[in-house]
XYZ file of C-alpha atoms in Angstrom:
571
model
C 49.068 30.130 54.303
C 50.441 29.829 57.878
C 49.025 33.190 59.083
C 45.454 32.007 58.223
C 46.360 29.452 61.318
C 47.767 31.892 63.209
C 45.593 34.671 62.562
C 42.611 34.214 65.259
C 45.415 34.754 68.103
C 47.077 37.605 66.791
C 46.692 39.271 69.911
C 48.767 36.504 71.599
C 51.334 36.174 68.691
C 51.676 39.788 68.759
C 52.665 39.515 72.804
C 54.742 36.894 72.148
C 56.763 39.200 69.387
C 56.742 42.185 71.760
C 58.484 39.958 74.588
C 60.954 38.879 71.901
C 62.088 42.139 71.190
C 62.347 43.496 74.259
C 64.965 40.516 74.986
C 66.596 40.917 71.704
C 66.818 44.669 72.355
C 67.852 44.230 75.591
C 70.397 41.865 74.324
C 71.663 44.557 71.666
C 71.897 47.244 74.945
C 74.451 44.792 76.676
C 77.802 45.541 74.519
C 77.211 49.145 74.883
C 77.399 48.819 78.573
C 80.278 47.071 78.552
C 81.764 48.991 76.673
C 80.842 51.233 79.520
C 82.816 49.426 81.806
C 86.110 49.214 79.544
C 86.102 52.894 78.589
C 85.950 53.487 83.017
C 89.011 51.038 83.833
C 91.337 54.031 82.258
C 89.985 57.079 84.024
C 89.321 55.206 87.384
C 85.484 55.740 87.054
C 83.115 53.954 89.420
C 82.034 50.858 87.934
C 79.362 50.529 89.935
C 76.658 52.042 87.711
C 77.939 49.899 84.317
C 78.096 46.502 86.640
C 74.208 47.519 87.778
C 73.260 48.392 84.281
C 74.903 44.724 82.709
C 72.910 43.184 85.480
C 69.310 44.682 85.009
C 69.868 43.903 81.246
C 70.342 40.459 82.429
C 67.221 39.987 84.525
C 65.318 41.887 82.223
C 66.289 39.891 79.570
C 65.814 36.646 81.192
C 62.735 37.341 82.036
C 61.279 38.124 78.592
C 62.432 34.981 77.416
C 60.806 32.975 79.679
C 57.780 35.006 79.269
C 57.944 34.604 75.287
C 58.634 30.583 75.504
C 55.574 30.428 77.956
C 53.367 32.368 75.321
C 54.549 31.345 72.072
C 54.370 27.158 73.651
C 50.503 27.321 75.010
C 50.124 29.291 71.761
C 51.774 26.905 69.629
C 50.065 24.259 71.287
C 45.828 26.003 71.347
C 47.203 26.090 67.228
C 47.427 22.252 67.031
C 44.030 21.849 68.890
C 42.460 23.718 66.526
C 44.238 22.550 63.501
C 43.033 18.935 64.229
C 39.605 19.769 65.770
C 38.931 21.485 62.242
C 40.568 18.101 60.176
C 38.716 15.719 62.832
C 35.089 17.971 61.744
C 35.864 18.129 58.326
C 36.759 14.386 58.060
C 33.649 13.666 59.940
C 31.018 15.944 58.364
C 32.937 15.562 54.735
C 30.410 14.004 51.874
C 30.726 10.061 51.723
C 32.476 10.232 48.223
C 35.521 12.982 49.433
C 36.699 11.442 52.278
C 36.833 8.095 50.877
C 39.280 9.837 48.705
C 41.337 9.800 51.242
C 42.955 6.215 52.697
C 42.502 6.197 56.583
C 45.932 6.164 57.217
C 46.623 9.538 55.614
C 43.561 10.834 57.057
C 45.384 10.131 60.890
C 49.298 11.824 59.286
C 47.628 14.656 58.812
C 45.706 15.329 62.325
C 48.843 13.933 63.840
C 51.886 14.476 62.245
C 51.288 17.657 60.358
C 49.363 19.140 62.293
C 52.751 18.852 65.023
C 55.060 20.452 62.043
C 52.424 23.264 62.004
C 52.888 24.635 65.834
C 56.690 25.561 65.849
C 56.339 26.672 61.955
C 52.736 29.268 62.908
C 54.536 30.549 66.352
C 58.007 30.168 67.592
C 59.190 30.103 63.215
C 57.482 33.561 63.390
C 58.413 35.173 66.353
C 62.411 34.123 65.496
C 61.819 35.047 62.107
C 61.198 38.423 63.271
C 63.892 38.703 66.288
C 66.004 37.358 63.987
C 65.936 40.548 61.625
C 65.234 42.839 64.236
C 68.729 41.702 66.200
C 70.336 41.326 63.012
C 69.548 44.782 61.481
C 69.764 46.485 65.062
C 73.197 44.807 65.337
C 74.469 45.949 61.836
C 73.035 49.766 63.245
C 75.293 49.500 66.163
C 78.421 48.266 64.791
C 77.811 50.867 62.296
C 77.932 53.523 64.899
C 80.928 51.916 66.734
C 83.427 51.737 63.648
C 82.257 51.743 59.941
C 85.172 50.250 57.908
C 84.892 46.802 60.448
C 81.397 47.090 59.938
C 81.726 46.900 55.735
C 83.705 43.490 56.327
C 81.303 42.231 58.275
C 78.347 43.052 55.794
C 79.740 41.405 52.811
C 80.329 38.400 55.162
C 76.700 38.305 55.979
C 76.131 38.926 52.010
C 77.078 35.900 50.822
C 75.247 34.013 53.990
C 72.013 35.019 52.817
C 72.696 34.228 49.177
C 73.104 31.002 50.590
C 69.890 31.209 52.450
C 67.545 31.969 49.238
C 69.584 29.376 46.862
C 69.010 26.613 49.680
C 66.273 26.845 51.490
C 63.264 25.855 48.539
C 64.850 22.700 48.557
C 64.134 22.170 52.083
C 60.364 22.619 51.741
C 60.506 20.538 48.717
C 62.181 17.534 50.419
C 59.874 18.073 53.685
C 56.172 18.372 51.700
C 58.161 14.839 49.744
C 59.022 13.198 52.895
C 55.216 14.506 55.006
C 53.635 13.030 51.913
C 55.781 9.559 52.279
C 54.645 9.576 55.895
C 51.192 9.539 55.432
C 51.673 6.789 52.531
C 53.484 4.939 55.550
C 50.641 5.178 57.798
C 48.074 4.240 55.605
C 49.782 1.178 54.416
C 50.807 0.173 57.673
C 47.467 0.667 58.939
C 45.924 -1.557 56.079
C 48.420 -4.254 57.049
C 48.054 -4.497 60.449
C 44.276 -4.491 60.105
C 44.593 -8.153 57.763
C 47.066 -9.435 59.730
C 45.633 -12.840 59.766
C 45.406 -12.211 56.107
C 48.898 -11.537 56.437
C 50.423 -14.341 58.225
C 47.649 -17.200 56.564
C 49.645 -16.128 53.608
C 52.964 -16.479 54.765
C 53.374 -12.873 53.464
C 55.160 -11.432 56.380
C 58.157 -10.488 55.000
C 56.540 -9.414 51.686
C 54.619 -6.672 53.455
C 56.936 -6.069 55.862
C 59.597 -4.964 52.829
C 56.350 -3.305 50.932
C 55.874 -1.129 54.168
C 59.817 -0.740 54.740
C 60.209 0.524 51.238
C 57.660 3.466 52.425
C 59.527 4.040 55.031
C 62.609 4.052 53.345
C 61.097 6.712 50.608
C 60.082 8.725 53.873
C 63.532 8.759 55.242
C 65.369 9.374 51.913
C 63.375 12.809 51.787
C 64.022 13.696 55.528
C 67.496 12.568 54.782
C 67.627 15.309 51.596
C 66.349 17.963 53.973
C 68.712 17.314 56.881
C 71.287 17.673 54.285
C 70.128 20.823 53.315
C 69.733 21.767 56.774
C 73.289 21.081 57.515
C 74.308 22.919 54.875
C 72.570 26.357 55.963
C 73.549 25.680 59.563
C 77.125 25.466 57.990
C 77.408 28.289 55.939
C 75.467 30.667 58.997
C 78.259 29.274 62.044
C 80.803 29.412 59.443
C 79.945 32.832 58.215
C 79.854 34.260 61.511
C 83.429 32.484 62.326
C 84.940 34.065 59.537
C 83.590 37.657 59.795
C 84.593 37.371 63.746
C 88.684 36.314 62.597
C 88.349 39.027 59.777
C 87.032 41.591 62.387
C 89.919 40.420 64.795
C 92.559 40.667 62.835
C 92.179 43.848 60.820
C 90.545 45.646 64.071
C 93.536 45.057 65.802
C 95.617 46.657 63.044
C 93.776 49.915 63.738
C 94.095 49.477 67.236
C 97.715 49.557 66.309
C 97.631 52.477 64.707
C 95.761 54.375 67.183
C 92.885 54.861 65.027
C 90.309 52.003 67.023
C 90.044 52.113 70.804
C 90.774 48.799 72.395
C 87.294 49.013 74.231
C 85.230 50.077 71.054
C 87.265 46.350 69.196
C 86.125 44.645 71.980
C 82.376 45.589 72.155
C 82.777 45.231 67.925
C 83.434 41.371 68.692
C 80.807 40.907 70.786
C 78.379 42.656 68.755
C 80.304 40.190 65.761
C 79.224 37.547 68.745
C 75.684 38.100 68.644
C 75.012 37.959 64.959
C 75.217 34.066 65.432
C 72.005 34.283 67.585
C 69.861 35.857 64.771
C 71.318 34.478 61.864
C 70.680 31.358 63.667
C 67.237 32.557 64.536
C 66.606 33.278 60.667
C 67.986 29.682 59.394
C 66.591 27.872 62.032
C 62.677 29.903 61.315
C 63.418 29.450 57.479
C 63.863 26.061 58.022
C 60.836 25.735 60.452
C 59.119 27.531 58.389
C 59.700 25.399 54.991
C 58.401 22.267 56.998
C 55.680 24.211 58.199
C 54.770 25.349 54.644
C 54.751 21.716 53.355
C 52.512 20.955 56.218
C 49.978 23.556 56.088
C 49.612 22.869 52.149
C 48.771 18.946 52.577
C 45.986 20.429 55.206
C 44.873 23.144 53.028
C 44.310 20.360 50.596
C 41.198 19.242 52.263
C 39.487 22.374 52.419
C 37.794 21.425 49.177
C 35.659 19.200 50.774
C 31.545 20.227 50.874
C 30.473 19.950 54.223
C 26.912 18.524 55.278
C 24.722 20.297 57.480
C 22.563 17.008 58.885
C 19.853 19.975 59.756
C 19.721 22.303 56.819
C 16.271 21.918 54.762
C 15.957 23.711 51.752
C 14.228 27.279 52.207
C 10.948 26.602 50.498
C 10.371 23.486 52.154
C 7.614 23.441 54.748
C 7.502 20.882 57.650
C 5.395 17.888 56.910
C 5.075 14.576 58.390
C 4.416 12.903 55.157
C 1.415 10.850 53.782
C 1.116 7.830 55.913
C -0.533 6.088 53.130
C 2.751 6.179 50.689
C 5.343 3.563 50.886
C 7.755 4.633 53.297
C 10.548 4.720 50.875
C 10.597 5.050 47.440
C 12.765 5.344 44.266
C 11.559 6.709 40.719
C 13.172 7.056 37.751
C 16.767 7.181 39.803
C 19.674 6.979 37.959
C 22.919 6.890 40.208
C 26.570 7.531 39.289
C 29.785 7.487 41.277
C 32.170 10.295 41.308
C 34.864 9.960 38.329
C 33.052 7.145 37.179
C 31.641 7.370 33.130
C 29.096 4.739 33.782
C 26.061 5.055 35.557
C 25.516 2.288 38.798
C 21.971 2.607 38.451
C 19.902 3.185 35.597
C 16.008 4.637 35.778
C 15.149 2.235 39.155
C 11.434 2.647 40.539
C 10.851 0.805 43.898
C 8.491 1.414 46.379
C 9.411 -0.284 50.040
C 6.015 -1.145 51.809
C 5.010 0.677 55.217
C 5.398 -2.962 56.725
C 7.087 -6.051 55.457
C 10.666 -7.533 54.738
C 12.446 -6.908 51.248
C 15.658 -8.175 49.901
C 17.721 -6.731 47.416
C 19.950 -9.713 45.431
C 21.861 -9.868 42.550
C 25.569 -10.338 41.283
C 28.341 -8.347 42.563
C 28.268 -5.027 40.921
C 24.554 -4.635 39.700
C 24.004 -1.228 42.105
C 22.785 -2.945 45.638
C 24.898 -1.608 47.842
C 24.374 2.220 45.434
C 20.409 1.348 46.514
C 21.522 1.689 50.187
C 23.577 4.923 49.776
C 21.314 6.670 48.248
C 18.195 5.492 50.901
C 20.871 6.735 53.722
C 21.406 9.606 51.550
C 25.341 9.128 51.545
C 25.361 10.318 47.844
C 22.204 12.402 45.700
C 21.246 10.347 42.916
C 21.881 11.656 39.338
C 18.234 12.246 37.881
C 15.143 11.178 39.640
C 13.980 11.408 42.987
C 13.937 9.814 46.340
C 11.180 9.920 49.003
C 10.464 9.281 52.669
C 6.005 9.217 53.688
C 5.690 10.434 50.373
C 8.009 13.584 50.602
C 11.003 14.183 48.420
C 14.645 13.503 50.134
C 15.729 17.010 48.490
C 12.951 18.860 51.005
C 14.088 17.095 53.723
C 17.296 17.493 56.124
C 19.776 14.575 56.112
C 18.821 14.240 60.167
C 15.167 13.713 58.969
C 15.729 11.217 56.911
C 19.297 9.158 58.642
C 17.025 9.214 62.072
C 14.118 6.772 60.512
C 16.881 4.916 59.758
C 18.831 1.952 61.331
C 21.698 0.477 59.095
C 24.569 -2.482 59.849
C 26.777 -2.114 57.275
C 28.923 -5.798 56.385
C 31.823 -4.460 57.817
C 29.784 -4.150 61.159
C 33.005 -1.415 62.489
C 33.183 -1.628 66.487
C 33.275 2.136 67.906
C 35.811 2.166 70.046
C 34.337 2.924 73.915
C 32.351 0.283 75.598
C 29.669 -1.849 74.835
C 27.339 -0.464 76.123
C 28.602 2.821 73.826
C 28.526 0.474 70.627
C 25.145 -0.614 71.747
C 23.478 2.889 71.918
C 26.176 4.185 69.544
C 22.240 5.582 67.290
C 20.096 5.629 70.156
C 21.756 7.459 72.463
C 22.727 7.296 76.352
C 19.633 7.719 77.608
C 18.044 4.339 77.483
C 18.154 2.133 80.462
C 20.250 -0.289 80.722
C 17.903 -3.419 80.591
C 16.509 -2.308 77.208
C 20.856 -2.611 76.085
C 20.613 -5.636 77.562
C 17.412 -7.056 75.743
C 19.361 -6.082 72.687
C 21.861 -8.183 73.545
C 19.797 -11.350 74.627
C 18.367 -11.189 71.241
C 21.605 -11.097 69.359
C 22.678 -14.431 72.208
C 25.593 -12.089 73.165
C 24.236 -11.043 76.822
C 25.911 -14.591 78.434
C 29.450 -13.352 77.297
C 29.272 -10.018 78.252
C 27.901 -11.143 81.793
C 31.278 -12.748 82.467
C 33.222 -9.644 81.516
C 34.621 -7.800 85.065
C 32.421 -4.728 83.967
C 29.614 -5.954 82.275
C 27.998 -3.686 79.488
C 30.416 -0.863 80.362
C 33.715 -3.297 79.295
C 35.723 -1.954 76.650
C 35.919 -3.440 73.291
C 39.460 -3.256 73.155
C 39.791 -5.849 75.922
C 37.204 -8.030 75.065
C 38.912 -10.012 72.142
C 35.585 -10.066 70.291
C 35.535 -12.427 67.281
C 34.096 -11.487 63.861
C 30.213 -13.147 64.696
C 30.255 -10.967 67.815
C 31.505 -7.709 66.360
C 28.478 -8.418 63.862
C 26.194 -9.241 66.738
C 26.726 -6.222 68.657
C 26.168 -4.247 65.179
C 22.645 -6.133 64.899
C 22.226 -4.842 68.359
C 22.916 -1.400 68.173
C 19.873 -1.376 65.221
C 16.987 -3.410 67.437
C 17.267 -0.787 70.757
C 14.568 1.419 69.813
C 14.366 0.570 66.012
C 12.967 3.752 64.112
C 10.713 1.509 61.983
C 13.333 1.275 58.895
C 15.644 -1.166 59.160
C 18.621 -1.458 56.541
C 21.000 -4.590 56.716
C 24.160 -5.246 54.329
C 23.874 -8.962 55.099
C 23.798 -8.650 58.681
C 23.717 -12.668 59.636
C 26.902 -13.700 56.697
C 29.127 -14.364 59.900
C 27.010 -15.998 62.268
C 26.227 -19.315 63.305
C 22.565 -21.599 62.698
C 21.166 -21.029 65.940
C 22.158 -17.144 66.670
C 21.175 -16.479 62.865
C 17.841 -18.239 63.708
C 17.587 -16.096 66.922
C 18.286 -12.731 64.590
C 15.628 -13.569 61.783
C 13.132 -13.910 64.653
C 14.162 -10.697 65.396
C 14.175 -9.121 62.013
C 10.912 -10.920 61.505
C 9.835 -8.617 64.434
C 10.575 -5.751 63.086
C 9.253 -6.458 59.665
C 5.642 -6.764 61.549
C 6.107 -2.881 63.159
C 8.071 -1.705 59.962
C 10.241 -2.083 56.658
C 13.626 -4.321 56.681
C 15.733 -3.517 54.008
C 18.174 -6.413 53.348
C 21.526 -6.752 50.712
C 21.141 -10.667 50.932
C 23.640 -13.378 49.702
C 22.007 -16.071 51.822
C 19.546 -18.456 51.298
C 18.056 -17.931 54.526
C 17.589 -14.424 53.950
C 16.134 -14.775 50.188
C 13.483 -17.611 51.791
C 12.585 -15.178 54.690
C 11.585 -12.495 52.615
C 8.172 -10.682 51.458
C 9.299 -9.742 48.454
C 12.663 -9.854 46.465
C 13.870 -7.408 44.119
C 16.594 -8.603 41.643
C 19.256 -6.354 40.004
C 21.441 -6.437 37.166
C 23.662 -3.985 36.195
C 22.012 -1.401 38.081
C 18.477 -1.896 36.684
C 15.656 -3.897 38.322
C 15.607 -6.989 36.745
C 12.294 -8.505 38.340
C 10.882 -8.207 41.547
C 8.630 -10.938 43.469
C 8.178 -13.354 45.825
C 10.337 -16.316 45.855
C 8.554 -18.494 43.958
C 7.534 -16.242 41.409
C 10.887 -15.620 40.787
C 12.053 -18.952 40.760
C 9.312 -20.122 38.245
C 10.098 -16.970 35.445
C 13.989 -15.910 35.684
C 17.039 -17.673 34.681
C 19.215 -15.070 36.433
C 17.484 -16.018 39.957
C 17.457 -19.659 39.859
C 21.240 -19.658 39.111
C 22.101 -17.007 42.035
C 19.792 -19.128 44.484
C 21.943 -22.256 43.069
C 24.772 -20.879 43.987
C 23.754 -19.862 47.094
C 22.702 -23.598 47.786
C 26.165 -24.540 47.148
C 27.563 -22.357 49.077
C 25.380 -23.213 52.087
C 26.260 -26.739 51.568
């Protein structure tokens, strides 16, 4: 799973490994010459050749290092780019329905945190992973040809190390893929809290969601705790392995010495060989570990792979280019039956609509009869069940999703701010090329052009530090549709947080576009209902009637008691 991560820079991994062996060889070299040097005190040999030899291995050594922490970092590093470019795309281009799956706050864990684990786990976890055996195996080869009975003791030292090793280390990926998955409940929960926190405080719920958001951290730390435990424990049993074998190796090397069997010089470059199996033995726990966070990490990113792409300018094959019949309603729905995903009842059942080439039409109805379902599936966010969709008269399937989303302008009720400047929300779907006084126009229409004229930087201020209130987060929204307006126009109840006069000033608007196109309105206002050409009613995701608003009010129950509601509520 890692190497698929790791795998478009072999070439640089594979440097990275060469450089590491060389030091670790190098490394393994440096006993042997000084056992050079002992062996020459007794026969008063020149030590100047040993001395030059310990030194080169130094450099040499030194120099691979750095080299390999160089590589393996801007390696481990261009890995993390590309790790989160791919999540950010994915996320981005992801159907409606599977990213939603996905709470916003675990969406930002894994391009952040995870995505962190991954560098050391897909580089440095490999490169040690592979010094480590190297040096170890290379060091067991040498002490082998130095003195074999020393070298038994210290191989049934390292035997029960690495039994250690494979009965431990599962548990550490278990507790880090436990405690990753924590984490990203964390952020999303925090995220969600912080977002209502007027919500919060109105309720005098501080401390109850500060404890609900402390308990996920809590559950976070409890499975980092677990792994640092297990941690410890292989960090233990490697130092005090290595301790051991080293007193074992002292103590019966020095018998043989006695006996004249062992040359003092030949003990001493035994020890330090006995020395250096703490480097890769700690290079091997230290990459398991890595490597068992790294594991846990690449899984929970893996786990969005599943997720269907769009391609906003794929058309199907057979489809030939058409600009449609500009005699057909611009929209319209037959025989569409819509369901959600995991959901066993349909949210709308065998709807026909046609939307006029011109005029304004409301959708109303209680909550849950398929309105906001009808606005998907025009902004082809979902594909309906059975029946068809079509735009001039041409079926949505023979059609890209950038043919049909650019005829398109949509403020959703959550009117989201994008975070840049205003003048970025404004042109967020026209793009940067218009001039600046049409942004501005769009902004005198939605009575927002006063405040931003007091900002220090105008139109190019950023919405961070403008303190915008709900009404002008919503206004700016209404703005971004009006520059250039494509001729469809599709509002969830753009006006619900505005006042009298600026609501007035946006039907005038909306009554403009009507004139040069279709507007497309979710409406739970009176004002909206009264404005409107026609209004189609829904209930429980069929088309209950459809007319004007007296028609309506003269022949349905189910109207007159939503529009006495909404009198109530306007009052």
């Amino acid at each position: 799973m890692l190497w698929s991560f790791a795998r478009p820079h072999r070439r640089t991994l594979a440097l990275g490994i060469l450089l590491g062996l060389t030091a670790t060889g190098l490394t393994l070299a440096t006993p042997l010459a000084t056992k050079w040097v002992l062996d020459g005190l007794g026969v008063e040999a020149s030590l100047a050749a040993p001395i030059a030899v310990l030194v080169v291995l130094l450099v040499l050594s030194t120099a691979s290092s750095f080299g390999q922490m160089v590589v393996l970092g801007r390696l481990g590093e261009t890995i993390v780019l590309d790790a989160r470019k791919s999540l950010i795309h994915r996320f981005f281009y992801a159907k409606l329905e599977q990213v939603q799956r996905f709470r916003s706050g675990e969406v930002v864990s894994r391009a952040t945190n995870d995505t962190l684990l991954l560098k050391s786990a897909a580089t440095s976890s490999i490169v040690d992973l592979i010094n480590g055996v190297v040096g170890l195996v290379g060091t067991i080869a040498l002490m082998a040809i130095l003195d074999l009975p020393l070298l038994l003791i210290t191989v049934v030292v390292i035997s029960l190390v690495i039994a250690a090793f494979i009965v431990i280390t599962p548990k550490i990926g278990e507790a880090e893929k436990a405690s990753q998955a924590a984490l990203g409940k964390l952020s999303a929960n925090l995220e969600g809290g912080v977002r209502a926190i007027r919500t919060v405080k109105a309720s005098s719920a501080e401390e109850r969601e500060s404890q609900r958001v402390g308990r996920d951290a809590e559950e976070s730390a409890a499975h980092s705790m677990r792994a640092v435990w297990y941690q410890a424990v292989v960090w233990a049993v490697a130092g005090g392995g290595i301790q051991l074998a080293i007193i074992v190796i002292l103590g019966f090397g020095a018998w043989r010495v006695d006996l004249g069997v062992l040359a003092v010089s030949t003990l001493v470059a035994f020890l330090l060989y006995a020395f250096n199996l703490v480097g890769p033995i700690s290079e091997l726990s230290q990459a398991i570990t890595t490597l068992q966070s790294g594991l846990a990490a690449a899984s929970r990113i893996r786990e969005t792979e599943h997720m269907e792409l769009e391609d906003p300018q794929r058309r199907p094959t057979t489809s030939q280019e058409s600009d449609g019949d500009t005699q057909a309603p611009t929209l319209a729905l037959r025989g569409v039956s819509a369901r959600y995903a995991g959901s066993d009842t349909l949210a709308l059942h065998n709807v026909t609509l046609e939307l006029p080439r011109k005029g304004h039409i409301a959708i109303v109805g209680p909550s849950g009869a398929g309105k906001t379902t009808i606005m998907s599936l025009l902004l082809r966010l979902f594909d309906p069940e059975a029946g068809r969709i079509e735009l001039d008269g041409v079926p949505f399937e023979n059609l890209s999703l950038h043919e049909v989303r650019s005829r398109m302008s949509y403020v959703e009720q959550e009117t989201p701010i994008i975070p840049g400047t205003i003048r970025d929300n404004v042109l967020f779907r026209a793009g940067e090329q218009v001039p600046d006084y049409e942004v501005w126009g769009a902004l005198e229409v939605v009575r927002l052009a006063e405040k931003v004229r007091t900002l220090p930087d105008g139109i190019d201020s950023s919405v961070d530090d403008t303190n915008l209130s709900g009404g002008e987060r919503q206004r700016i929204a209404v703005a971004r549709a009006l520059v250039r307006p494509p001729g469809i126009l599709l509002l969830d109840e753009a006006t619900a947080q505005l006042d009298g006069a600026t609501e007035a000033a946006i039907q005038a608007a909306i009554d403009d576009a009507a004139r040069d196109g279709v507007v497309v309105t979710i409406a739970h206002r009176l004002s909206t209902v009264l404005e409107a050409d026609q209004i189609v009613l829904l209930d429980q995701g069929e088309i209950r009637d459809k007319g004007t608003h007296a028609e309506l009010l003269g022949r349905d129950e189910l109207y007159r008691e939503f529009i006495a509601a909404l009198k109530i509520h306007s009052v």
